[in-house]
Coordinates of C-alpha atoms in Angstrom, one line a residue:
M1 CA -2.8 1.5 -15.5
K2 CA -1.1 1.6 -12.2
Y3 CA 2.3 0.1 -11.8
S4 CA 2.6 -3.3 -10.1
I5 CA 5.4 -2.8 -7.7
F6 CA 4.7 -5.5 -5.4
Y7 CA 7.2 -8.1 -6.3
L8 CA 8.4 -5.7 -5.0
F9 CA 12.0 1.2 16.0
P10 CA 13.1 -0.4 18.2
L11 CA 10.7 -2.9 19.7
V12 CA 8.5 -1.0 22.1
A13 CA 6.4 -2.0 25.1
M14 CA 2.9 -2.9 24.0
L15 CA -0.4 -2.4 25.6
C16 CA -2.7 -5.4 25.9
I17 CA -4.4 -6.1 22.6
N18 CA -7.5 -7.5 24.2
C19 CA -8.9 -4.0 24.3
T20 CA -10.0 -4.5 20.7
T21 CA -13.2 -6.1 21.9
S22 CA -14.7 -2.7 22.6
G23 CA -17.2 -1.4 20.1
T24 CA -17.5 -4.6 18.1
N25 CA -20.5 -5.5 15.9
V26 CA -21.3 -9.2 15.2
N27 CA -23.5 -10.3 12.4
T28 CA -25.3 -13.3 13.8
S29 CA -27.6 -13.9 10.8
S30 CA -24.9 -15.8 8.9
S31 CA -22.8 -18.8 9.6
V32 CA -19.7 -16.6 9.3
D33 CA -19.4 -13.7 11.7
T34 CA -17.4 -10.6 11.0
I35 CA -16.3 -8.3 13.8
R36 CA -15.0 -4.8 13.0
S37 CA -13.2 -3.4 16.0
E38 CA -12.3 0.2 16.8
H39 CA -8.9 1.6 16.0
I40 CA -6.2 0.5 18.4
K41 CA -3.5 3.2 19.2
L42 CA -0.4 1.8 20.7
L43 CA 3.1 3.1 21.4
G44 CA 5.1 3.4 18.2
Y45 CA 2.4 2.1 15.8
E46 CA -1.3 1.8 15.3
I47 CA -3.4 -1.2 14.4
S48 CA -6.3 0.1 12.3
A49 CA -9.8 -1.4 12.2
P50 CA -9.0 -5.1 12.7
I51 CA -11.5 -7.5 11.0
I52 CA -12.1 -10.9 12.7
T53 CA -14.0 -13.4 10.6
T54 CA -15.2 -16.6 12.2
S55 CA -16.7 -19.8 11.0
S56 CA -17.1 -23.2 12.6
T57 CA -13.4 -24.1 12.1
R58 CA -11.6 -20.9 11.5
T59 CA -11.0 -17.5 13.2
L60 CA -9.2 -15.2 10.8
Y61 CA -7.7 -11.9 12.2
R62 CA -6.9 -9.3 9.5
A63 CA -5.4 -5.9 10.2
N64 CA -3.1 -3.1 8.9
I65 CA -0.3 -1.9 11.1
I66 CA 0.8 1.7 10.6
L67 CA 4.2 2.8 11.7
K68 CA 4.7 6.2 13.5
D69 CA 8.0 8.1 13.5
D70 CA 9.9 5.4 11.6
D71 CA 10.9 5.1 8.0
G72 CA 10.0 1.4 8.1
L73 CA 13.0 0.3 6.1
N74 CA 14.8 -1.7 8.8
E75 CA 13.9 -5.3 7.8
E76 CA 15.0 -6.9 11.1
R77 CA 13.0 -4.4 13.2
N78 CA 10.0 -5.0 11.1
R79 CA 10.3 -8.8 11.5
Q80 CA 10.6 -8.4 15.3
L81 CA 7.6 -6.1 15.5
L82 CA 5.4 -8.4 13.4
I83 CA 6.3 -11.4 15.4
H84 CA 5.6 -9.5 18.7
I85 CA 2.2 -8.3 17.5
Y86 CA 1.4 -11.8 16.1
D87 CA 2.1 -13.4 19.4
S88 CA 0.0 -10.8 21.3
I89 CA -3.0 -11.4 18.9
R90 CA -2.6 -15.2 19.1
N91 CA -2.8 -15.0 22.9
S92 CA -5.7 -12.5 22.9
S93 CA -9.3 -13.4 23.8
Y94 CA -10.0 -14.0 20.1
R95 CA -7.5 -17.0 19.9
P96 CA -7.4 -16.8 16.0
N97 CA -6.0 -19.8 14.1
A98 CA -5.4 -17.7 11.0
L99 CA -3.9 -14.3 10.7
N100 CA -3.0 -11.8 8.0
L101 CA -1.1 -8.6 9.2
F102 CA 0.3 -5.9 6.9
L103 CA 2.9 -3.4 8.0
F104 CA 2.7 0.1 6.3
Q105 CA 4.9 3.1 6.5
T106 CA 2.0 5.6 6.6
V107 CA -1.8 5.7 6.5
E108 CA -1.5 7.0 2.9
H109 CA 0.3 3.8 1.9
S110 CA -2.4 1.7 3.5
E111 CA -5.2 3.6 1.8
S112 CA -3.8 3.6 -1.7
G113 CA -5.3 0.1 -2.4
M114 CA -2.1 -0.8 -4.3
G115 CA -0.6 -3.2 -1.7
Q116 CA 2.1 -0.7 -0.7
W117 CA 3.0 -2.7 2.5
I118 CA 6.7 -3.1 3.5
A119 CA 6.2 -6.4 5.4
R120 CA 3.6 -8.9 6.1
I121 CA 3.0 -11.8 8.5
S122 CA 0.4 -14.5 7.7
K123 CA -0.7 -17.9 8.9
A124 CA -3.3 -20.2 7.4
K125 CA -5.3 -22.5 9.6
I126 CA -3.5 -25.6 8.5
E127 CA 0.0 -24.1 9.1
N128 CA 1.9 -24.4 12.4
E129 CA 4.1 -21.4 12.0
P130 CA 3.6 -18.0 10.3
T131 CA 5.3 -16.7 7.2
I132 CA 6.9 -13.3 6.9
S133 CA 7.2 -11.6 3.6
V134 CA 9.1 -8.3 2.9
Q135 CA 9.3 -5.8 0.0
H136 CA 12.6 -4.0 -0.5
F137 CA 12.6 -0.2 -1.2
K138 CA 15.3 2.4 -1.3
I139 CA 15.6 5.1 1.4
N140 CA 14.4 8.5 0.4
T141 CA 17.1 11.2 0.0
E142 CA 16.7 14.9 -0.6
K143 CA 20.1 15.1 -2.3
D144 CA 19.5 12.9 -5.3
P145 CA 22.3 13.5 -7.8
K146 CA 19.9 13.5 -10.7
Y147 CA 18.3 16.7 -9.4
A148 CA 21.4 18.5 -8.1
D149 CA 21.2 21.0 -10.9
D150 CA 17.4 21.7 -10.5
K151 CA 16.5 23.4 -7.3
S152 CA 12.8 23.5 -8.2
L153 CA 12.4 19.8 -8.2
T154 CA 12.5 19.1 -4.5
I155 CA 11.6 15.7 -3.1
E156 CA 8.2 17.2 -2.1
K157 CA 7.6 18.4 -5.7
R158 CA 8.7 15.1 -7.1
K159 CA 6.3 13.2 -4.8
L160 CA 3.5 15.4 -6.0
I161 CA 4.4 14.8 -9.6
F162 CA 4.5 11.1 -8.9
K163 CA 1.0 11.1 -7.5
E164 CA -0.3 13.0 -10.6
I165 CA 1.3 10.4 -12.9
I166 CA -0.5 7.6 -11.0
E167 CA -3.8 9.5 -11.1
A168 CA -3.3 10.0 -14.9
E169 CA -2.8 6.3 -15.4
D170 CA -5.8 5.5 -13.2
K171 CA -8.0 8.0 -15.0
S172 CA -7.1 6.9 -18.5
M173 CA -7.7 3.2 -17.6
Q174 CA -11.1 4.1 -16.1
L175 CA -12.2 6.2 -19.1
A176 CA -11.0 3.5 -21.5
D177 CA -13.0 0.8 -19.6
K178 CA -16.1 3.0 -19.9
K179 CA -15.8 3.6 -23.6
Y180 CA -14.6 0.1 -24.6
P181 CA -15.6 -2.5 -21.9
R182 CA -13.4 -5.6 -22.2
T183 CA -16.2 -7.8 -23.4
S184 CA -14.4 -9.1 -26.5
T185 CA -11.0 -9.4 -28.0
S186 CA -11.6 -6.5 -30.4
N187 CA -12.9 -4.3 -27.6
S188 CA -9.8 -5.2 -25.5
D189 CA -7.5 -4.0 -28.3
R190 CA -9.5 -0.8 -28.6
N191 CA -9.4 -0.3 -24.9
D192 CA -5.6 -0.6 -24.8
D193 CA -5.1 1.8 -27.7
Y194 CA -7.5 4.4 -26.2
Q195 CA -5.9 4.1 -22.8
K196 CA -2.4 4.7 -24.2
K197 CA -3.6 7.8 -26.1
L198 CA -5.3 9.2 -23.0
V199 CA -2.4 8.6 -20.6
K200 CA 0.0 10.1 -23.1
K201 CA -2.1 13.2 -23.4
L202 CA -2.5 13.5 -19.6
K203 CA 1.3 13.0 -19.0
V204 CA 2.1 15.8 -21.5
A205 CA -0.2 18.0 -19.5
I206 CA 1.9 17.1 -16.4
Q207 CA 5.1 17.9 -18.2
N208 CA 3.8 21.3 -19.2
K209 CA 2.5 22.1 -15.8
Y210 CA 5.8 21.4 -14.0
K211 CA 8.1 22.3 -17.0
V212 CA 9.8 18.9 -17.1
D213 CA 10.5 16.7 -20.2
E214 CA 9.4 13.1 -20.8
K215 CA 12.8 11.7 -19.7
R216 CA 12.5 13.5 -16.3
L217 CA 8.9 12.4 -15.9
K218 CA 9.9 8.8 -16.4
A219 CA 12.8 9.2 -13.9
I220 CA 10.4 10.5 -11.3
S221 CA 8.1 7.5 -11.9
R222 CA 11.0 5.1 -11.3
E223 CA 12.1 7.0 -8.2
G224 CA 8.6 6.9 -6.7
L225 CA 8.3 3.2 -7.3
E226 CA 11.8 2.4 -6.0
H227 CA 11.2 4.4 -2.8
N228 CA 7.6 3.3 -2.2
W229 CA 6.2 6.8 -2.3
P230 CA 2.5 6.8 -1.3
M231 CA 0.1 6.5 -4.2
P232 CA -3.3 8.2 -4.3
P233 CA -6.3 6.0 -3.6
I234 CA -7.8 4.2 -6.6
L235 CA -10.3 6.3 -8.4
K236 CA -13.9 5.3 -7.9
D237 CA -16.6 5.4 -10.6

């Protein structure tokens, strides 16, 4: 099972966000219309595929914001950026009364499906002001003292191992759900036992592949979570 970590640039001149109206597609057959806009590429970041959902009383604007050339770990800059984008969207032609914007370090983070955002700004229709939430992560460093004596385990190699660990957990959970669907208490227990056996077997294979022991594998798992390394997308059936 994937880990639940989610408790866990200078402000730049922006282009007018009203350009998002190009290429929209409105479903008029329902009382709720959903508009999927084209990607917006702006200086310093990108707003990808905003979705605007409208009803008789609410216009909700949802989007992911991807940083470019920034590690994304400066909390104050992130807050300023989100507020600036929020104000621009609020004053756009859509005039939304509800927003949900997520800030990601990279496209990979946004596509993992595991909520790997670093900051978020949201506002419900009934609220007067938005709320900003942040998740705190450590800054990546090549010279981690834990690996000073092992030249083969570079940060790139450790990130690769971390992805394979997550894929192993995902695969074991998926296979366990197929063999023992959680339709009863007894099935749920069998599911858990089977999943644990599978993930242990898959992690041993990773240890053998990269010539690392169980202790080091766990250390890489912690490091990946603490530094918000991008996870692979959730496996599809």
